[in-house]
CSV table of C-alpha atoms in Angstrom, one decimal:
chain,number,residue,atom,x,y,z
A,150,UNK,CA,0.0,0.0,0.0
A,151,UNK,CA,1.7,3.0,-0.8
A,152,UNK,CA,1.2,6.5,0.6
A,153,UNK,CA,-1.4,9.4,-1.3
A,154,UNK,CA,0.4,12.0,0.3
A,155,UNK,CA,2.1,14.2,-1.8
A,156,UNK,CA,5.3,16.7,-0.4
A,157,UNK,CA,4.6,19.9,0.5
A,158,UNK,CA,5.9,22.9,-1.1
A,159,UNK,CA,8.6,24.9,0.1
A,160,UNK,CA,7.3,27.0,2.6
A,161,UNK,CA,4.0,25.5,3.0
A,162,UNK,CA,2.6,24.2,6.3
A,163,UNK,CA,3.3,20.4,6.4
A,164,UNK,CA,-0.7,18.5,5.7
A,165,UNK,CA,-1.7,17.5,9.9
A,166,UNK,CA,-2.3,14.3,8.1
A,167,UNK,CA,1.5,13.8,8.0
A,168,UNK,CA,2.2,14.3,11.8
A,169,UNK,CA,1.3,11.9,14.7
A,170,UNK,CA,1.8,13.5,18.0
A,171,UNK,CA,3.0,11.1,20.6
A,172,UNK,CA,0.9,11.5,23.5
A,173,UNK,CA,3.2,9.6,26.4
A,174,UNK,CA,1.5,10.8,29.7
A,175,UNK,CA,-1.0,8.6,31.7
A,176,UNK,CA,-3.0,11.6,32.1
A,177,UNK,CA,-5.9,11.2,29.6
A,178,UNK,CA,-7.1,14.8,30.9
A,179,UNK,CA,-3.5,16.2,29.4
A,180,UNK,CA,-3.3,14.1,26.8
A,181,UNK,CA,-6.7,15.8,25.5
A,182,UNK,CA,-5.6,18.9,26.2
A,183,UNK,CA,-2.2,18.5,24.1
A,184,UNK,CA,-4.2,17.2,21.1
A,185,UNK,CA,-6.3,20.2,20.9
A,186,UNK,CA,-3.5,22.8,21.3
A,187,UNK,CA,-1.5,20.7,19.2
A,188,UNK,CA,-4.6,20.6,16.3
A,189,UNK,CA,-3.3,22.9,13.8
A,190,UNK,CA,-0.6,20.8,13.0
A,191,UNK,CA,-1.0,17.2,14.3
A,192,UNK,CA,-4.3,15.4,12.6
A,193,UNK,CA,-2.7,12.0,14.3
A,194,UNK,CA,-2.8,11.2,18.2
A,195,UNK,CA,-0.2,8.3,19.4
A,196,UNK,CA,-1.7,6.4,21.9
A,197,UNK,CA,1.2,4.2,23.8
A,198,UNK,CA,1.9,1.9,26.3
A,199,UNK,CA,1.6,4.4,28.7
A,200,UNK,CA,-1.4,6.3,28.2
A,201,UNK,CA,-2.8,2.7,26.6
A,202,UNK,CA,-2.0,1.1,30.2
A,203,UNK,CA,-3.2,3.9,32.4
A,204,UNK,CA,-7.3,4.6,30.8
A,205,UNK,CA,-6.8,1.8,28.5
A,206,UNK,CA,-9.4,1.8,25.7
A,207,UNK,CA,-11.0,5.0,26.6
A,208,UNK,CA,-7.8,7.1,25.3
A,209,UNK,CA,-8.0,5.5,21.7
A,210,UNK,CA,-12.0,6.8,22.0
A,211,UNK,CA,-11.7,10.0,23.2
A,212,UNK,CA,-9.4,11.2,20.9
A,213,UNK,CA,-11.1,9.2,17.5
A,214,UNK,CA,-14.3,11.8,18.7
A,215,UNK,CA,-12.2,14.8,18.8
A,216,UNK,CA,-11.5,13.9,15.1
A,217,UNK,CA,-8.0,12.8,15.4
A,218,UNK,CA,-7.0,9.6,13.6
A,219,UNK,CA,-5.4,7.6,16.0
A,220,UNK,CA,-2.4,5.5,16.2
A,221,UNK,CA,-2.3,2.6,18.8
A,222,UNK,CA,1.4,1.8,19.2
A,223,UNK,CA,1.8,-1.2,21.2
A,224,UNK,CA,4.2,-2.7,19.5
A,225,UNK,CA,2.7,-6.1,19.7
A,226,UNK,CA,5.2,-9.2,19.9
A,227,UNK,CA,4.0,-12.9,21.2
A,228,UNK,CA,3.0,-15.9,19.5
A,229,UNK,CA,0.8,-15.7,16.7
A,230,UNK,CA,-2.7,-16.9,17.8
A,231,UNK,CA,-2.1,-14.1,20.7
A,232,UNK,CA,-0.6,-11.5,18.3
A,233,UNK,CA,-3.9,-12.1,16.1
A,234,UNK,CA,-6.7,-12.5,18.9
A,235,UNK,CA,-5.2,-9.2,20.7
A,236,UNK,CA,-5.2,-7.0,17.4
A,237,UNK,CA,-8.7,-8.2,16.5
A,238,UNK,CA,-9.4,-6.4,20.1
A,239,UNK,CA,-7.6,-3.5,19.2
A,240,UNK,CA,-9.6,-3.6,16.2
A,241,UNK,CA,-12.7,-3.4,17.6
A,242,UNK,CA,-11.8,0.5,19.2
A,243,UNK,CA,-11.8,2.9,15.9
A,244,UNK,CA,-7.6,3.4,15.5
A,245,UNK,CA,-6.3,4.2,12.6
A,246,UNK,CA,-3.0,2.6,12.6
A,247,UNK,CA,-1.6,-0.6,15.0
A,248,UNK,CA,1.7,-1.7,15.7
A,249,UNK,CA,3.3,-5.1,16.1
A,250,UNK,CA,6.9,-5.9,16.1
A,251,UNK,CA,8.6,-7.5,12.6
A,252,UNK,CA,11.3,-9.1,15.3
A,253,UNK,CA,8.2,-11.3,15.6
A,254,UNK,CA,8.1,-12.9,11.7
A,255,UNK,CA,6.1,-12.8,9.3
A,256,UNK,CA,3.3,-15.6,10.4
A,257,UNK,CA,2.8,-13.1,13.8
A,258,UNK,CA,2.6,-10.3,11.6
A,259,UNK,CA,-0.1,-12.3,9.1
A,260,UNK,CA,-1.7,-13.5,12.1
A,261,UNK,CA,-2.2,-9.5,13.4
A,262,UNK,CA,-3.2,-8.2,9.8
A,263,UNK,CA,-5.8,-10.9,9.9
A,264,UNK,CA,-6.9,-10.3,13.7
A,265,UNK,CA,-7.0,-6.2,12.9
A,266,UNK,CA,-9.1,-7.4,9.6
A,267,UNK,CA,-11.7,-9.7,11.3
A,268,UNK,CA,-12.3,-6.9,14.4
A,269,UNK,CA,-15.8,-6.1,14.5
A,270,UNK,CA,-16.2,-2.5,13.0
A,271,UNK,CA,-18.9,-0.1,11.6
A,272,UNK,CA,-20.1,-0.7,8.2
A,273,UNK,CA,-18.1,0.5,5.6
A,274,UNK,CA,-14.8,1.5,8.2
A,275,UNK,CA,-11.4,0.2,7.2
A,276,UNK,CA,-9.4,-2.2,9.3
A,277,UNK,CA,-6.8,-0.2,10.9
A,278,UNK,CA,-3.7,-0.2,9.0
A,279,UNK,CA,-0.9,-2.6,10.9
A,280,UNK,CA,2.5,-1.2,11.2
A,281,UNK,CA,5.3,-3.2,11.4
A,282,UNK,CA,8.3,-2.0,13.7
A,283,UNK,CA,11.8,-2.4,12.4
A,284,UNK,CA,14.8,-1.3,14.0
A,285,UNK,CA,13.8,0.9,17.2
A,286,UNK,CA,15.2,4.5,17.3
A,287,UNK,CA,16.9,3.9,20.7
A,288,UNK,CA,18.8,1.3,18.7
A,289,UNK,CA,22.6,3.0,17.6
A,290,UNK,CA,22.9,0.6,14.7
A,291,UNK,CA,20.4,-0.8,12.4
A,292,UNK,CA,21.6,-3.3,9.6
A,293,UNK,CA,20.6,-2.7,5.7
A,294,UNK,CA,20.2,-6.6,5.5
A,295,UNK,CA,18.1,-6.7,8.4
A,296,UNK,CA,16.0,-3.7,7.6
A,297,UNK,CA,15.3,-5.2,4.1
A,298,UNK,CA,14.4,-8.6,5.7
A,299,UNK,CA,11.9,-6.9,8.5
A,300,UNK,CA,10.3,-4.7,5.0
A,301,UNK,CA,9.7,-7.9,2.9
A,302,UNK,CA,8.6,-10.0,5.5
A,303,UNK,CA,6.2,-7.1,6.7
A,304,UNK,CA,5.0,-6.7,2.9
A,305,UNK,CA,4.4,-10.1,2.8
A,306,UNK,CA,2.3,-10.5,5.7
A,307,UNK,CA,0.0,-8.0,4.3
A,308,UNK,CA,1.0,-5.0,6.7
A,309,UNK,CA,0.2,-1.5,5.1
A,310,UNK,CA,3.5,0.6,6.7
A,311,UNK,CA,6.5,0.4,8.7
A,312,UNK,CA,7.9,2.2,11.6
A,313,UNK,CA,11.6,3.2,11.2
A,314,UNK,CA,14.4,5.8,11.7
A,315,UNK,CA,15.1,8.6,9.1
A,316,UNK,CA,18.7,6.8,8.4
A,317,UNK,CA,16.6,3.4,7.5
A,318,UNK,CA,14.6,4.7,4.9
A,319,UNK,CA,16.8,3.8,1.9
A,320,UNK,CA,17.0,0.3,2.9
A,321,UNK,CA,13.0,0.3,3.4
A,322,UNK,CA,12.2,1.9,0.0
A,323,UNK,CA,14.8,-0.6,-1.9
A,324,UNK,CA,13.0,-3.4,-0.5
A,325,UNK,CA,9.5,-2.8,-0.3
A,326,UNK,CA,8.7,0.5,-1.8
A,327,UNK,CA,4.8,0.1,-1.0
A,328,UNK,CA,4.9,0.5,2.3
A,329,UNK,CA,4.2,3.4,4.1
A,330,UNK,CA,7.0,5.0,6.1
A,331,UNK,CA,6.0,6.3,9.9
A,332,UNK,CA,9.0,8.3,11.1
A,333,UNK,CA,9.5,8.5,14.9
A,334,UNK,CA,13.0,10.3,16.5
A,335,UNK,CA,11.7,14.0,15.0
A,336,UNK,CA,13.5,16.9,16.7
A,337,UNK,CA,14.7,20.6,16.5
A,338,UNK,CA,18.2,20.9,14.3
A,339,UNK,CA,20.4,21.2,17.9
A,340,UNK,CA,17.9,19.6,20.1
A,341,UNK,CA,18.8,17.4,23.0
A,342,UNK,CA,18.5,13.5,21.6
A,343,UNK,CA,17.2,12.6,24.7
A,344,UNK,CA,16.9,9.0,24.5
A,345,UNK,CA,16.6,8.6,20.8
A,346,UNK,CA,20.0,7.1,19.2
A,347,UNK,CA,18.8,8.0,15.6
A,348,UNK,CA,16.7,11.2,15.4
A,349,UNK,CA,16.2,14.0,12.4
A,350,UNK,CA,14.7,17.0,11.6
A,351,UNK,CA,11.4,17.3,9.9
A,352,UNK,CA,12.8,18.7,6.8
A,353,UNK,CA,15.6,16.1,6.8
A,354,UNK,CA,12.7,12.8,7.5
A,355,UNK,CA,10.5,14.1,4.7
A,356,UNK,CA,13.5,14.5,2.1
A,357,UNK,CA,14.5,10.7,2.8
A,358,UNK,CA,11.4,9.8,2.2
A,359,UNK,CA,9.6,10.0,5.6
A,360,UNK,CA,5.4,9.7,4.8
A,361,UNK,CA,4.3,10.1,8.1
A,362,UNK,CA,6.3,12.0,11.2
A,363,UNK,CA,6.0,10.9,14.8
A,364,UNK,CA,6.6,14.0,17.3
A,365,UNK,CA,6.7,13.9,20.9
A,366,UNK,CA,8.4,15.6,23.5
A,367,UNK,CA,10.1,18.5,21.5
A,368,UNK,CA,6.4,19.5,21.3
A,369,UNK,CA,4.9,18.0,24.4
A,370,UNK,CA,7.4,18.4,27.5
A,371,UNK,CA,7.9,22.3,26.9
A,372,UNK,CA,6.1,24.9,28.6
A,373,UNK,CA,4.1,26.8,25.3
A,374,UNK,CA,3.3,23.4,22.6
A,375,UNK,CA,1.9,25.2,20.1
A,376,UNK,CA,4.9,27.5,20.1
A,377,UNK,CA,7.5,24.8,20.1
A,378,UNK,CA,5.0,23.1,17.2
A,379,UNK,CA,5.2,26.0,15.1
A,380,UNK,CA,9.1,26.6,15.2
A,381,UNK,CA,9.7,23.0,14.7
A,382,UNK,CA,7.8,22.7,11.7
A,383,UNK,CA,9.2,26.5,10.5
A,384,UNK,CA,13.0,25.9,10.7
């Protein structure tokens, strides 16, 4: 499946349907409040382990009413028949996008596609699209071979996109052009790396090839967000 999204052009506002903002707080009251400050230029809200684990369900919900599409990223990895029953429950919530681990193979990834597919959903709705994880960003070092193994097998099980680092994205577009690339690792040119081994600028992500950028704490641990949203997407 590849990406309708076209690049923007120079000096226009990036489309909010190219930025995910990563919503890691188990405060669903914040997390709200982020996303609608955030609006102008996120039309994505990441849902993660944290927020996922501390109002469960109820985040992915809230935020699919305030008209955000929403990415559930928890990175699924276990046998296949649990891989597959626990994305068919993810399913069932209204997300946009699911992630599940490619470390797990390509019959746990077929077995999540299927499980996200099957998930009882209103008539008419696409099945979320499943995201296969590659290399993590906190990773230093992420082999060509391996990235191109993780991209076919992921291709193969029927996933629609990957998640990967700006630095992978050669690699991911030799093997399995199709697939739409979910950038996380996005920060200011001379910001703090934090914990983040492989990070980039916007500009830099979506001139590799980036489709889809996943932003976090350069927007969301600062004192004025929409202030730190609009110089990031600016410089």
């Amino acid at each position: 499946m590849t990406a309708d999204i076209s690049s923007p052009r120079a000096g226009a506002p990036l489309d909010p349907s190219r930025c995910a903002v990563a919503l890691d707080t188990d405060d669903l009251d914040r997390a709200l409040g982020l996303a609608r400050v955030l609006r102008p230029w996120f039309g994505i809200a990441k849902v993660g382990l944290e927020l996922f684990g501390a109002v469960g369900p109820r985040a992915v919900r809230s935020l699919s009413d305030e008209g955000f599409d929403v990415f559930v990223d928890l990175k699924l990895h276990d046998i296949p028949n649990t891989v597959g029953r626990a994305a068919r429950a993810v399913g069932t919530l209204g997300a946009r996008y699911v992630t599940m681990h490619a470390a797990g193979g390509a019959d746990m990834l077929r077995a999540g596609v299927e499980g996200l597919v099957e998930a009882a959903r209103p008539p008419g709705a696409e099945p979320p699209l499943a995201l296969a994880i590659t290399v993590l960003t906190s990773d230093s070092v992420a082999a060509p071979e391996l990235l191109a193994q993780r991209a076919l097998g992921a291709s193969a099980a029927g996933c629609g996109g990957v998640v990967c680092a700006t630095a992978d994205l050669g690699a991911i577009r030799v093997a399995a052009p199709e697939l739409l690339r979910v950038v996380p690792g996005i920060r200011p040119r001379g910001a703090a790396a934090d914990d983040q081994a492989r990070v980039a600028t916007p500009a830099g992500a979506l001139a590799a090839g980036a489709d889809i950028l996943v932003i976090g704490r350069p927007v969301t641990a600062v004192g004025d967000p929409a202030a730190a949203a609009e110089a990031l997407f600016a410089g």
